[in-house]
Each structure stands twice: as structure tokens, then as C-alpha cells.
JSON list of C-alpha atoms in Angstrom, two decimals:
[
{"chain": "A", "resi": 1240, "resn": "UNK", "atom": "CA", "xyz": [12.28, 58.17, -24.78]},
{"chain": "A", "resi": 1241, "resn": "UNK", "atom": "CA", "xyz": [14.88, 55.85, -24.65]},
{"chain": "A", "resi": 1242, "resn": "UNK", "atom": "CA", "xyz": [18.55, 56.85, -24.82]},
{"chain": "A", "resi": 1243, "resn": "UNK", "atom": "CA", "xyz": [20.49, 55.33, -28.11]},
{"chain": "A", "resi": 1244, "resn": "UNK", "atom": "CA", "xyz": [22.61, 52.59, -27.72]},
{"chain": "A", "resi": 1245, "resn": "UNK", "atom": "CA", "xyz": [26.22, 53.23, -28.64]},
{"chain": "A", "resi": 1246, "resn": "UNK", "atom": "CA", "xyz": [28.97, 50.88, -29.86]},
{"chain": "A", "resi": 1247, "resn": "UNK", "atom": "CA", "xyz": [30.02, 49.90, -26.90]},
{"chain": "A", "resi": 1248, "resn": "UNK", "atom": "CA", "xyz": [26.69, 49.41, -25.35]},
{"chain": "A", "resi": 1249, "resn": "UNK", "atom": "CA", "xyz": [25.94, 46.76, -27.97]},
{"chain": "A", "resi": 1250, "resn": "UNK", "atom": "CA", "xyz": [29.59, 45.25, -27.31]},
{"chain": "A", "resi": 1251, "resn": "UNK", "atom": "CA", "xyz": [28.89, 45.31, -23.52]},
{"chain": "A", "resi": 1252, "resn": "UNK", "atom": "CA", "xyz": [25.41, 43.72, -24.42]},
{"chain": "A", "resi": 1253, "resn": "UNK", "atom": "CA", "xyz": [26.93, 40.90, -26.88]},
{"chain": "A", "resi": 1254, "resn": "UNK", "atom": "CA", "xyz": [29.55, 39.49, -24.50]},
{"chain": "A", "resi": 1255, "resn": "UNK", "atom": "CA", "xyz": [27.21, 38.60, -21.69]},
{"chain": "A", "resi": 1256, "resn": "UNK", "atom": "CA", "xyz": [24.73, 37.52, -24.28]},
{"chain": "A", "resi": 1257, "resn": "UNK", "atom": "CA", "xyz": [27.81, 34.90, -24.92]},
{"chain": "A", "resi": 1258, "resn": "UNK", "atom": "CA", "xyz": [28.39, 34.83, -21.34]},
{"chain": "A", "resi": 1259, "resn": "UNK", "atom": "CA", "xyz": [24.36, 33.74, -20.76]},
{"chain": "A", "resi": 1260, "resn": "UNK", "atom": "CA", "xyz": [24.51, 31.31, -23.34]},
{"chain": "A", "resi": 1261, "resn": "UNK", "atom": "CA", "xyz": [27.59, 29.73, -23.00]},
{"chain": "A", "resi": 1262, "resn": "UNK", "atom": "CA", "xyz": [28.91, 30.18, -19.44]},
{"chain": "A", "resi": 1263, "resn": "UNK", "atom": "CA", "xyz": [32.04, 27.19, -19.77]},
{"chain": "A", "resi": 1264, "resn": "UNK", "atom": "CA", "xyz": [32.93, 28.62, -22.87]},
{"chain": "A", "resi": 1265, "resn": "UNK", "atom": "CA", "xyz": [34.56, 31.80, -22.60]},
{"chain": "A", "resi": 1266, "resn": "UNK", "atom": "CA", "xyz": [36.03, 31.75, -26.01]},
{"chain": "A", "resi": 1267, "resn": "UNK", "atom": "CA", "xyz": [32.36, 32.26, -27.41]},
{"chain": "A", "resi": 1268, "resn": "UNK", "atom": "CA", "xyz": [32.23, 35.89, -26.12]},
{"chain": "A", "resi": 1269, "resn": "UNK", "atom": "CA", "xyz": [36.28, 36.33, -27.62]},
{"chain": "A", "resi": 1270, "resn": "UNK", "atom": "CA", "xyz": [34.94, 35.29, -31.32]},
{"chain": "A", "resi": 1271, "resn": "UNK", "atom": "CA", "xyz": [31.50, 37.34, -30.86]},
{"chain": "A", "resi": 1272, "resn": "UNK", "atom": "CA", "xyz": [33.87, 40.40, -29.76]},
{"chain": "A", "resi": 1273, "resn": "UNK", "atom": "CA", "xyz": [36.62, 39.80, -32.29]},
{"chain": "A", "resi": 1274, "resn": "UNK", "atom": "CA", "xyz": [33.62, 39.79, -35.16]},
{"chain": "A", "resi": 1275, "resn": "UNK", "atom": "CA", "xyz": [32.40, 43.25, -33.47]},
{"chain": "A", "resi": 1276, "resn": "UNK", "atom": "CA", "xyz": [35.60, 45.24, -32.92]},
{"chain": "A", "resi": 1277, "resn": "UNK", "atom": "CA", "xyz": [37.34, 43.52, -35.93]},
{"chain": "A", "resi": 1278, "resn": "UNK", "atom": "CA", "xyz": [35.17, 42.34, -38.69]},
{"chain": "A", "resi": 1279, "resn": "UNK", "atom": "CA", "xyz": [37.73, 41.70, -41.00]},
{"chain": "A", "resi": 1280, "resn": "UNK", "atom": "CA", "xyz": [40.00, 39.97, -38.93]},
{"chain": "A", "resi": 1281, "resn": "UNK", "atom": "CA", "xyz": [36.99, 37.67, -38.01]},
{"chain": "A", "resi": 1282, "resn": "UNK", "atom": "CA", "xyz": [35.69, 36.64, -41.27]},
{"chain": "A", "resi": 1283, "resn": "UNK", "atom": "CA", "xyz": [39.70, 36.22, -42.20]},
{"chain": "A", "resi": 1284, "resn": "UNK", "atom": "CA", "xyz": [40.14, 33.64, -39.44]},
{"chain": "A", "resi": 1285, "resn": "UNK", "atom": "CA", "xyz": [36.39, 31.99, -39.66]},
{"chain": "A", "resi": 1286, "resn": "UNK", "atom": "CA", "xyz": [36.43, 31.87, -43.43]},
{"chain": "A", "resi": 1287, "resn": "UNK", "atom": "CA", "xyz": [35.77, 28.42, -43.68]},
{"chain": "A", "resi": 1288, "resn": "UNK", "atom": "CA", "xyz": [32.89, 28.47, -41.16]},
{"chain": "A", "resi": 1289, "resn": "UNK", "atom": "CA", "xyz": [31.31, 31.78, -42.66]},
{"chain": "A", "resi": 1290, "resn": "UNK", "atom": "CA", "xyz": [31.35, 30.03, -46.33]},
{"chain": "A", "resi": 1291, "resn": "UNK", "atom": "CA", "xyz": [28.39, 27.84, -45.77]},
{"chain": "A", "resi": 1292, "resn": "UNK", "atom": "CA", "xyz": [26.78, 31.13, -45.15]},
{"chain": "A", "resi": 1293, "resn": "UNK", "atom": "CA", "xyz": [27.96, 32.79, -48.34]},
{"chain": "A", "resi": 1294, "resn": "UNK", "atom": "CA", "xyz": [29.52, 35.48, -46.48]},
{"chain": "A", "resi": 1295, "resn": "UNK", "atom": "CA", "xyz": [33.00, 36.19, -47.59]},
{"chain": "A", "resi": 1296, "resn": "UNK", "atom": "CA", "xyz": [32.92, 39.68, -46.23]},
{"chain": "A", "resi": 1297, "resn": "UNK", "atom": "CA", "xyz": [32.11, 41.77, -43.07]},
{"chain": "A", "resi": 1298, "resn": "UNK", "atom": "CA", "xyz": [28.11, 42.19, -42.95]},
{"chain": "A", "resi": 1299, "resn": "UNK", "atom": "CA", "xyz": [26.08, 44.10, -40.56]},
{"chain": "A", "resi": 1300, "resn": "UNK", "atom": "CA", "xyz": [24.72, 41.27, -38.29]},
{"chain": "A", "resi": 1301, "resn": "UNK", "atom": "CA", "xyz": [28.53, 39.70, -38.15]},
{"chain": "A", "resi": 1302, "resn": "UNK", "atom": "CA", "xyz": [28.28, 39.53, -34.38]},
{"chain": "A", "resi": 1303, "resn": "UNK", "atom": "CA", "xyz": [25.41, 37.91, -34.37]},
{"chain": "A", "resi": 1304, "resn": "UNK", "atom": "CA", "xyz": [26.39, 35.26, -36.92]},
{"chain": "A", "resi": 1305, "resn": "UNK", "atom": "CA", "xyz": [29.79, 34.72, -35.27]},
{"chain": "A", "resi": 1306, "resn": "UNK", "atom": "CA", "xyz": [27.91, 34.19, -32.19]},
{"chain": "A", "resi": 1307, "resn": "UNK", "atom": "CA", "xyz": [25.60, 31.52, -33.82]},
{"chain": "A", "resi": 1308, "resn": "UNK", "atom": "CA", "xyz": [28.57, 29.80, -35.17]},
{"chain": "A", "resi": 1309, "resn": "UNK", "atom": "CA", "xyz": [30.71, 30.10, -32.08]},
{"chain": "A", "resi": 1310, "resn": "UNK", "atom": "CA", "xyz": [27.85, 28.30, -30.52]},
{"chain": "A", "resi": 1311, "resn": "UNK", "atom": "CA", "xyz": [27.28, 25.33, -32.95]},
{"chain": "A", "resi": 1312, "resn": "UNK", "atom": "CA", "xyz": [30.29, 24.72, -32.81]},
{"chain": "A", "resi": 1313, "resn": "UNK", "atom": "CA", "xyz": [30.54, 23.96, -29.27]},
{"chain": "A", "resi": 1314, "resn": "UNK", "atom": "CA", "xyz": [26.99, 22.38, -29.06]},
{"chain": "A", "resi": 1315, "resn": "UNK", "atom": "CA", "xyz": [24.95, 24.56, -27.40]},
{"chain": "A", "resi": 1316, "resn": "UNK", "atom": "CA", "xyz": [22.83, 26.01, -30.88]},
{"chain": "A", "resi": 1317, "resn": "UNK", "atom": "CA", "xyz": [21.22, 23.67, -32.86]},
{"chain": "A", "resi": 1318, "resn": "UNK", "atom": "CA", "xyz": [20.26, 24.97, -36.54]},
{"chain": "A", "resi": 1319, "resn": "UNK", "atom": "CA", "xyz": [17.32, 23.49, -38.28]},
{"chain": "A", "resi": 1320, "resn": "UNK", "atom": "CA", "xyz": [16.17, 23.88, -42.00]},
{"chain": "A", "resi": 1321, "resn": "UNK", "atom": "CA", "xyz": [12.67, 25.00, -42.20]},
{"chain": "A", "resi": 1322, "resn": "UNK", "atom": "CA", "xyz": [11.19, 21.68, -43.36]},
{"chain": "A", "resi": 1323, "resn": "UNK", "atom": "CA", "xyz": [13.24, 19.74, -40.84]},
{"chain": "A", "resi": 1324, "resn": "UNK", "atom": "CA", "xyz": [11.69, 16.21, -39.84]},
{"chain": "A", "resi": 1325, "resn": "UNK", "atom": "CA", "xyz": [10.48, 16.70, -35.77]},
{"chain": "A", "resi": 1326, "resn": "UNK", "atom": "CA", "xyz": [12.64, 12.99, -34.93]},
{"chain": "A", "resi": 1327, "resn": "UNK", "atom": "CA", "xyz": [15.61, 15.11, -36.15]},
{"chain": "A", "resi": 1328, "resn": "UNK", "atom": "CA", "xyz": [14.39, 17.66, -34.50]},
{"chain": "A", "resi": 1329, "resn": "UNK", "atom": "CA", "xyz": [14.24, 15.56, -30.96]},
{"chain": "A", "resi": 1330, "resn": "UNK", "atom": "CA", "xyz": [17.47, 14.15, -31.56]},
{"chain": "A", "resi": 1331, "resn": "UNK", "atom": "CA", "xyz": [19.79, 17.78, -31.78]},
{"chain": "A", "resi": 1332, "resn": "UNK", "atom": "CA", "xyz": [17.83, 19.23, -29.34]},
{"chain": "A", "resi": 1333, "resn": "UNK", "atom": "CA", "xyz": [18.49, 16.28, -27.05]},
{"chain": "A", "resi": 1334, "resn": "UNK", "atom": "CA", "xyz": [22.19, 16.41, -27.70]},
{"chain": "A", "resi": 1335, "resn": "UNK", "atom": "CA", "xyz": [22.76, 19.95, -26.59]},
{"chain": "A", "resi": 1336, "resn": "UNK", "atom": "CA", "xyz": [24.97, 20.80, -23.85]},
{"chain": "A", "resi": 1337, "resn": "UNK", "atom": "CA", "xyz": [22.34, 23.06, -22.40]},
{"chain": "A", "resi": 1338, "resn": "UNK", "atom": "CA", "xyz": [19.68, 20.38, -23.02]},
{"chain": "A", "resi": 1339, "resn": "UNK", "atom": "CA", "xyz": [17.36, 20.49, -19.62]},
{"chain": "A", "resi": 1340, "resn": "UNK", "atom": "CA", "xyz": [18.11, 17.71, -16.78]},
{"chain": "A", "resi": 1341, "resn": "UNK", "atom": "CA", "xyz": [14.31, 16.86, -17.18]},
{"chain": "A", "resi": 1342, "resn": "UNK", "atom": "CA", "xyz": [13.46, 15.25, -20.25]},
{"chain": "A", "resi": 1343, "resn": "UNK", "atom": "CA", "xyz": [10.25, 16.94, -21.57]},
{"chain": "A", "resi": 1344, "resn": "UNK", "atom": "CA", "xyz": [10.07, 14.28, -24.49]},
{"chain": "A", "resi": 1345, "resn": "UNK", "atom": "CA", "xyz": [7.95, 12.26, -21.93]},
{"chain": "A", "resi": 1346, "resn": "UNK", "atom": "CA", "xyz": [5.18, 14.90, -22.40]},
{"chain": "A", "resi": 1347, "resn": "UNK", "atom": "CA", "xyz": [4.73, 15.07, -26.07]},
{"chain": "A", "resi": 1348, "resn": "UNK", "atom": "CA", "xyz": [1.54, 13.54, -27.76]},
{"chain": "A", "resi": 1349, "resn": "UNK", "atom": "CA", "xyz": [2.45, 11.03, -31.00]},
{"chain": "A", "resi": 1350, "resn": "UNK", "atom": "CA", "xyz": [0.63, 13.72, -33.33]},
{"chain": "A", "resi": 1351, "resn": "UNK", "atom": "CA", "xyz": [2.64, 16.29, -31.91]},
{"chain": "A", "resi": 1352, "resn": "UNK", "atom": "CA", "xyz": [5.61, 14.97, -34.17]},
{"chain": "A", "resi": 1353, "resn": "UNK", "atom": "CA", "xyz": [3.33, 15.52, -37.27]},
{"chain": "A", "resi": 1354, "resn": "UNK", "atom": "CA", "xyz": [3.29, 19.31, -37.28]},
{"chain": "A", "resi": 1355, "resn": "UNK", "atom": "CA", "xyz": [5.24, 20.97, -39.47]},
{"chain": "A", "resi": 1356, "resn": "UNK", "atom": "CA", "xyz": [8.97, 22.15, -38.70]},
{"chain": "A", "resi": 1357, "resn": "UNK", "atom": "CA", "xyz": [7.61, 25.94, -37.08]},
{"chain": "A", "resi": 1358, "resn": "UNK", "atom": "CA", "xyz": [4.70, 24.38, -35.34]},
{"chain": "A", "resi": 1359, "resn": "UNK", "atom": "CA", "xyz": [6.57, 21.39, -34.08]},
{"chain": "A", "resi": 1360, "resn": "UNK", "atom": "CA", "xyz": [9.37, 23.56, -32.39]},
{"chain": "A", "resi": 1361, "resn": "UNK", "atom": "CA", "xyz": [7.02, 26.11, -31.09]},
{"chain": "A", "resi": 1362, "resn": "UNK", "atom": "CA", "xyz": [5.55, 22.72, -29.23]},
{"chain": "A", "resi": 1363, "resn": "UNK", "atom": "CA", "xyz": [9.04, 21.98, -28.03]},
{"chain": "A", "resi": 1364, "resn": "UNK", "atom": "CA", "xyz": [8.70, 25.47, -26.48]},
{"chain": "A", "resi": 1365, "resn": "UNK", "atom": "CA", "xyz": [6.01, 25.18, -24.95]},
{"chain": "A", "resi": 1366, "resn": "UNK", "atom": "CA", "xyz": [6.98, 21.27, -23.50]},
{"chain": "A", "resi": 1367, "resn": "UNK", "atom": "CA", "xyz": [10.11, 23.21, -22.71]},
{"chain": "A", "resi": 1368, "resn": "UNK", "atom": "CA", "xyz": [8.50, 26.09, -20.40]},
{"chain": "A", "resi": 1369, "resn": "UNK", "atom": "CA", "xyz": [6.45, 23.29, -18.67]},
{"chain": "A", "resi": 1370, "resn": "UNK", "atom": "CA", "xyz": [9.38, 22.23, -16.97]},
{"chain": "A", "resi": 1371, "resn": "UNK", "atom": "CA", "xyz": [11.30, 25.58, -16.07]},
{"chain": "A", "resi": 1372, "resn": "UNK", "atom": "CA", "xyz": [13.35, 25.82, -19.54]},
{"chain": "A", "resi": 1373, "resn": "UNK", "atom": "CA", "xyz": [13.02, 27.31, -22.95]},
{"chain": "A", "resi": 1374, "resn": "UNK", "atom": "CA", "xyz": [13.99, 27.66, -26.01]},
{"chain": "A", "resi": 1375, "resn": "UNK", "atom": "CA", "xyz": [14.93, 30.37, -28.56]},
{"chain": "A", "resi": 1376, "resn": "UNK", "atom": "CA", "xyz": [15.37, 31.22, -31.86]},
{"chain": "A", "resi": 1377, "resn": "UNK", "atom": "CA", "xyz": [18.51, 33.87, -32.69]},
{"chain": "A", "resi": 1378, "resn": "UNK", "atom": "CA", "xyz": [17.05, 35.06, -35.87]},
{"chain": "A", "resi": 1379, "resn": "UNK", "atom": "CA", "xyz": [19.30, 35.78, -38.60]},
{"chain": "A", "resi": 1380, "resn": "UNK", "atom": "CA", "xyz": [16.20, 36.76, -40.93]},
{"chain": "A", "resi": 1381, "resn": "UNK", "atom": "CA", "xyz": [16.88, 33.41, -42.89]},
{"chain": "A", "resi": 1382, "resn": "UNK", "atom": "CA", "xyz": [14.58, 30.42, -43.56]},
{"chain": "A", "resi": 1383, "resn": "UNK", "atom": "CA", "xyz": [16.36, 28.24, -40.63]},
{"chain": "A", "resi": 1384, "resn": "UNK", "atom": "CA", "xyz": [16.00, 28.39, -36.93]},
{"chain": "A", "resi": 1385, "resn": "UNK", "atom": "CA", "xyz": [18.96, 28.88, -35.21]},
{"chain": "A", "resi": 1386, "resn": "UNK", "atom": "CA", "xyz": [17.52, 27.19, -32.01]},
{"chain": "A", "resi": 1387, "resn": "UNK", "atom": "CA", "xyz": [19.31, 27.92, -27.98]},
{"chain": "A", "resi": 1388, "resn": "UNK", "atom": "CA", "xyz": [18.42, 26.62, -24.84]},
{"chain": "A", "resi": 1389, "resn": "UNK", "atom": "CA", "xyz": [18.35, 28.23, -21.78]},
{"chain": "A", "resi": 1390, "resn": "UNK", "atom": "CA", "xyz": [16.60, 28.40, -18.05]},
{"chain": "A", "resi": 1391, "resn": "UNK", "atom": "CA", "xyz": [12.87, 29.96, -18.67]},
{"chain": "A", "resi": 1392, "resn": "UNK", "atom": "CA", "xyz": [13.73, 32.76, -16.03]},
{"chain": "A", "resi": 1393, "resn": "UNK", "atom": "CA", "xyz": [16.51, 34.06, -18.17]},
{"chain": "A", "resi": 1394, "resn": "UNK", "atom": "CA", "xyz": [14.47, 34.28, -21.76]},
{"chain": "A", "resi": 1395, "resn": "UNK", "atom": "CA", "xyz": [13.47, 38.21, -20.77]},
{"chain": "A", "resi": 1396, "resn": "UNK", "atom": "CA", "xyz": [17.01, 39.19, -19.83]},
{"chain": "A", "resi": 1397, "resn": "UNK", "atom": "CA", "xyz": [18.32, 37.18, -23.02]},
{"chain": "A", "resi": 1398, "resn": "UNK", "atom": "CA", "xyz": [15.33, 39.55, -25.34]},
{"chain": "A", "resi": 1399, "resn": "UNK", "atom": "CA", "xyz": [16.51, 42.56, -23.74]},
{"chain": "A", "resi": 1400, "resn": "UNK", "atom": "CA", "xyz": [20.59, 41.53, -24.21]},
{"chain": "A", "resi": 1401, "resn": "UNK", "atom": "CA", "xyz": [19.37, 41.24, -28.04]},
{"chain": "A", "resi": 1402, "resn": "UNK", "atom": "CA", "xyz": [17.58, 44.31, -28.38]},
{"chain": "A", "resi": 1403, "resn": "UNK", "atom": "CA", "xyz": [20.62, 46.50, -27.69]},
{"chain": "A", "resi": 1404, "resn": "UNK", "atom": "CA", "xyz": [22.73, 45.59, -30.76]},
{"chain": "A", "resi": 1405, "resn": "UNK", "atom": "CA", "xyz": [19.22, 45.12, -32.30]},
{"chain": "A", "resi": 1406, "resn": "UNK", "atom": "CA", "xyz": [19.50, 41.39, -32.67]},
{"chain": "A", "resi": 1407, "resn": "UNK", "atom": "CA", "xyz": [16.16, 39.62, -32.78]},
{"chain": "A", "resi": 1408, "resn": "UNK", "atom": "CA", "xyz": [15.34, 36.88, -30.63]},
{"chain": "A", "resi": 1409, "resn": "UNK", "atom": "CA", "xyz": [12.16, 34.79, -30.30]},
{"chain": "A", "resi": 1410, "resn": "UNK", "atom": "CA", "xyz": [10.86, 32.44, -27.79]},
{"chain": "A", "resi": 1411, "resn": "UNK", "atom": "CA", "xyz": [9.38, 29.12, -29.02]},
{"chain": "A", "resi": 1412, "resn": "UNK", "atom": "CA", "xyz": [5.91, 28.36, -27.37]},
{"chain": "A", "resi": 1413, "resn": "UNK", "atom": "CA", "xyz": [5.95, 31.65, -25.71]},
{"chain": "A", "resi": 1414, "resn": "UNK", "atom": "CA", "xyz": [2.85, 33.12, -27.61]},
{"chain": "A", "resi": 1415, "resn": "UNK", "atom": "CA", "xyz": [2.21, 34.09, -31.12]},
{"chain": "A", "resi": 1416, "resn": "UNK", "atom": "CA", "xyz": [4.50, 32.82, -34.31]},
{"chain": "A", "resi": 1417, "resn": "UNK", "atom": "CA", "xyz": [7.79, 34.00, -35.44]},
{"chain": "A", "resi": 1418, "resn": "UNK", "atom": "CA", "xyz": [6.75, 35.25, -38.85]}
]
């Protein structure tokens, strides 16, 4: 059976989820731990940024949202609606800092780009893994995707990270559906 996590197991687990994610940007992991240890200190100083959200008040996945936020803000999360078009799609994916050196656009068929919003990023995914990256959804149990990228070889360790404070992740083109 396995042990609980405590406090500051899920703390511990949250800053190197913000240190995987966003490696240059150390200040992700300070916002993601200011959120944790001080929740209303955090939504106090991120106000304007947690409004969009309707969140004017600590909430149990704070962490997870600050993290989100902390990394759209630097351009490594792209967020998409779920009836997103797929070129809008292309285009924020293709402007992330963590966007892969090889461009896996070149192997997408034209109908690919007809699917709707979950089956067209789950094809992303899976265009993704073909050439050694990936992509994942940081669920915030809402009807967007907040959408990472990351190297392929790092998506289990990323799960795991997650599963601690009980955040759940999911892996575009890495199996079954989200929902």
C-alpha cells in the first residue's frame, strides 16, 4: 500500500513539476509555491490573472492553476477552448517556447485539420510522439485544454510529479481519450 503523501511531499512534487516544465524560468516554481504555502497572498497578488477564472478566493487546486497561469504567461502552456479551430490550434502550439526543433506539421494529412478540437489535439499527440516529443493536458476539470509540451521521455515522470498533489495530467495521442 502506498504511503500518503504529505504537504510537503506535494510541495516538493509541484516545484520540480515547474522546474520540468519551465527550466529558464525559475519564477514559475516561486508563484506555484507562493499559491501552495500562501494561498491568500497568491490570489491577492494574481488577482487580475485569477479573474478570468472566476476565482477571487483560495480554492483547492490553487497550485495547479497558478502553475497553469505562471506558464501562459511565459509561453510555454497554450489553453484552448473546446471547440477551438485546429489552424488556431497549429499556430499556439507552434509559438511555444518548448515547441519541438522538428516541425511535425510536415506529417499531418489535410483531413487531419477537420477533426474536432479533442480529436485534432490527440493527433497533434500522436504527430508529436513520432518525433521524440509530446504533449499534455494539465487538467483543471474544465471544458478547455490547458495544453504543455515537453520531451516524450519525460511524460511518465511529469504523470507521476502530478499524482502526488493529485493533479491530473493526460497525454495527447498516448492511448485512449481524456473524458
Amino acid at each position: 500500500m502506498p504511503e500518503p503523501h504529505t504537504p510537503e511531499d506535494a510541495r516538493a512534487a509541484l516545484a520540480a513539476i515547474a522546474s520540468l516544465l519551465a527550466p529558464a524560468h525559475p519564477d514559475v516554481a516561486e508563484e506555484v509555491l507562493r499559491a501552495h504555502d500562501s494561498p491568500h497572498d497568491y490570489v491577492d497578488a494574481f488577482g487580475d490573472r485569477l479573474d478570468r477564472r472566476g476565482i477571487d478566493e483560495p480554492v483547492d487546486n490553487l497550485a495547479w492553476i497558478a502553475l497553469i497561469d505562471a506558464l501562459d504567461a511565459r509561453g510555454l502552456l497554450a489553453e484552448f477552448d473546446w471547440k477551438e479551430d485546429a489552424q488556431e490550434i497549429r499556430s499556439r502550439l507552434r509559438s511555444l517556447e518548448s515547441r519541438p526543433s522538428v516541425d511535425p506539421w510536415v506529417l499531418f494529412d489535410d483531413e487531419e485539420t477537420l477533426l474536432p478540437t479533442e480529436a485534432f489535439l490527440h493527433a497533434c499527440g500522436r504527430h508529436y510522439r513520432e518525433i521524440g516529443a509530446a504533449l499534455a493536458v494539465l487538467d483543471i476539470e474544465s471544458d478547455c485544454y490547458p495544453v504543455v509540451g515537453l520531451r516524450a521521455a519525460r511524460g511518465k515522470e511529469l504523470t507521476a510529479l502530478a499524482a502526488c498533489p493529485g493533479f491530473p495530467v493526460h497525454h495527447l495521442g498516448a492511448g485512449s481519450g481524456r473524458r
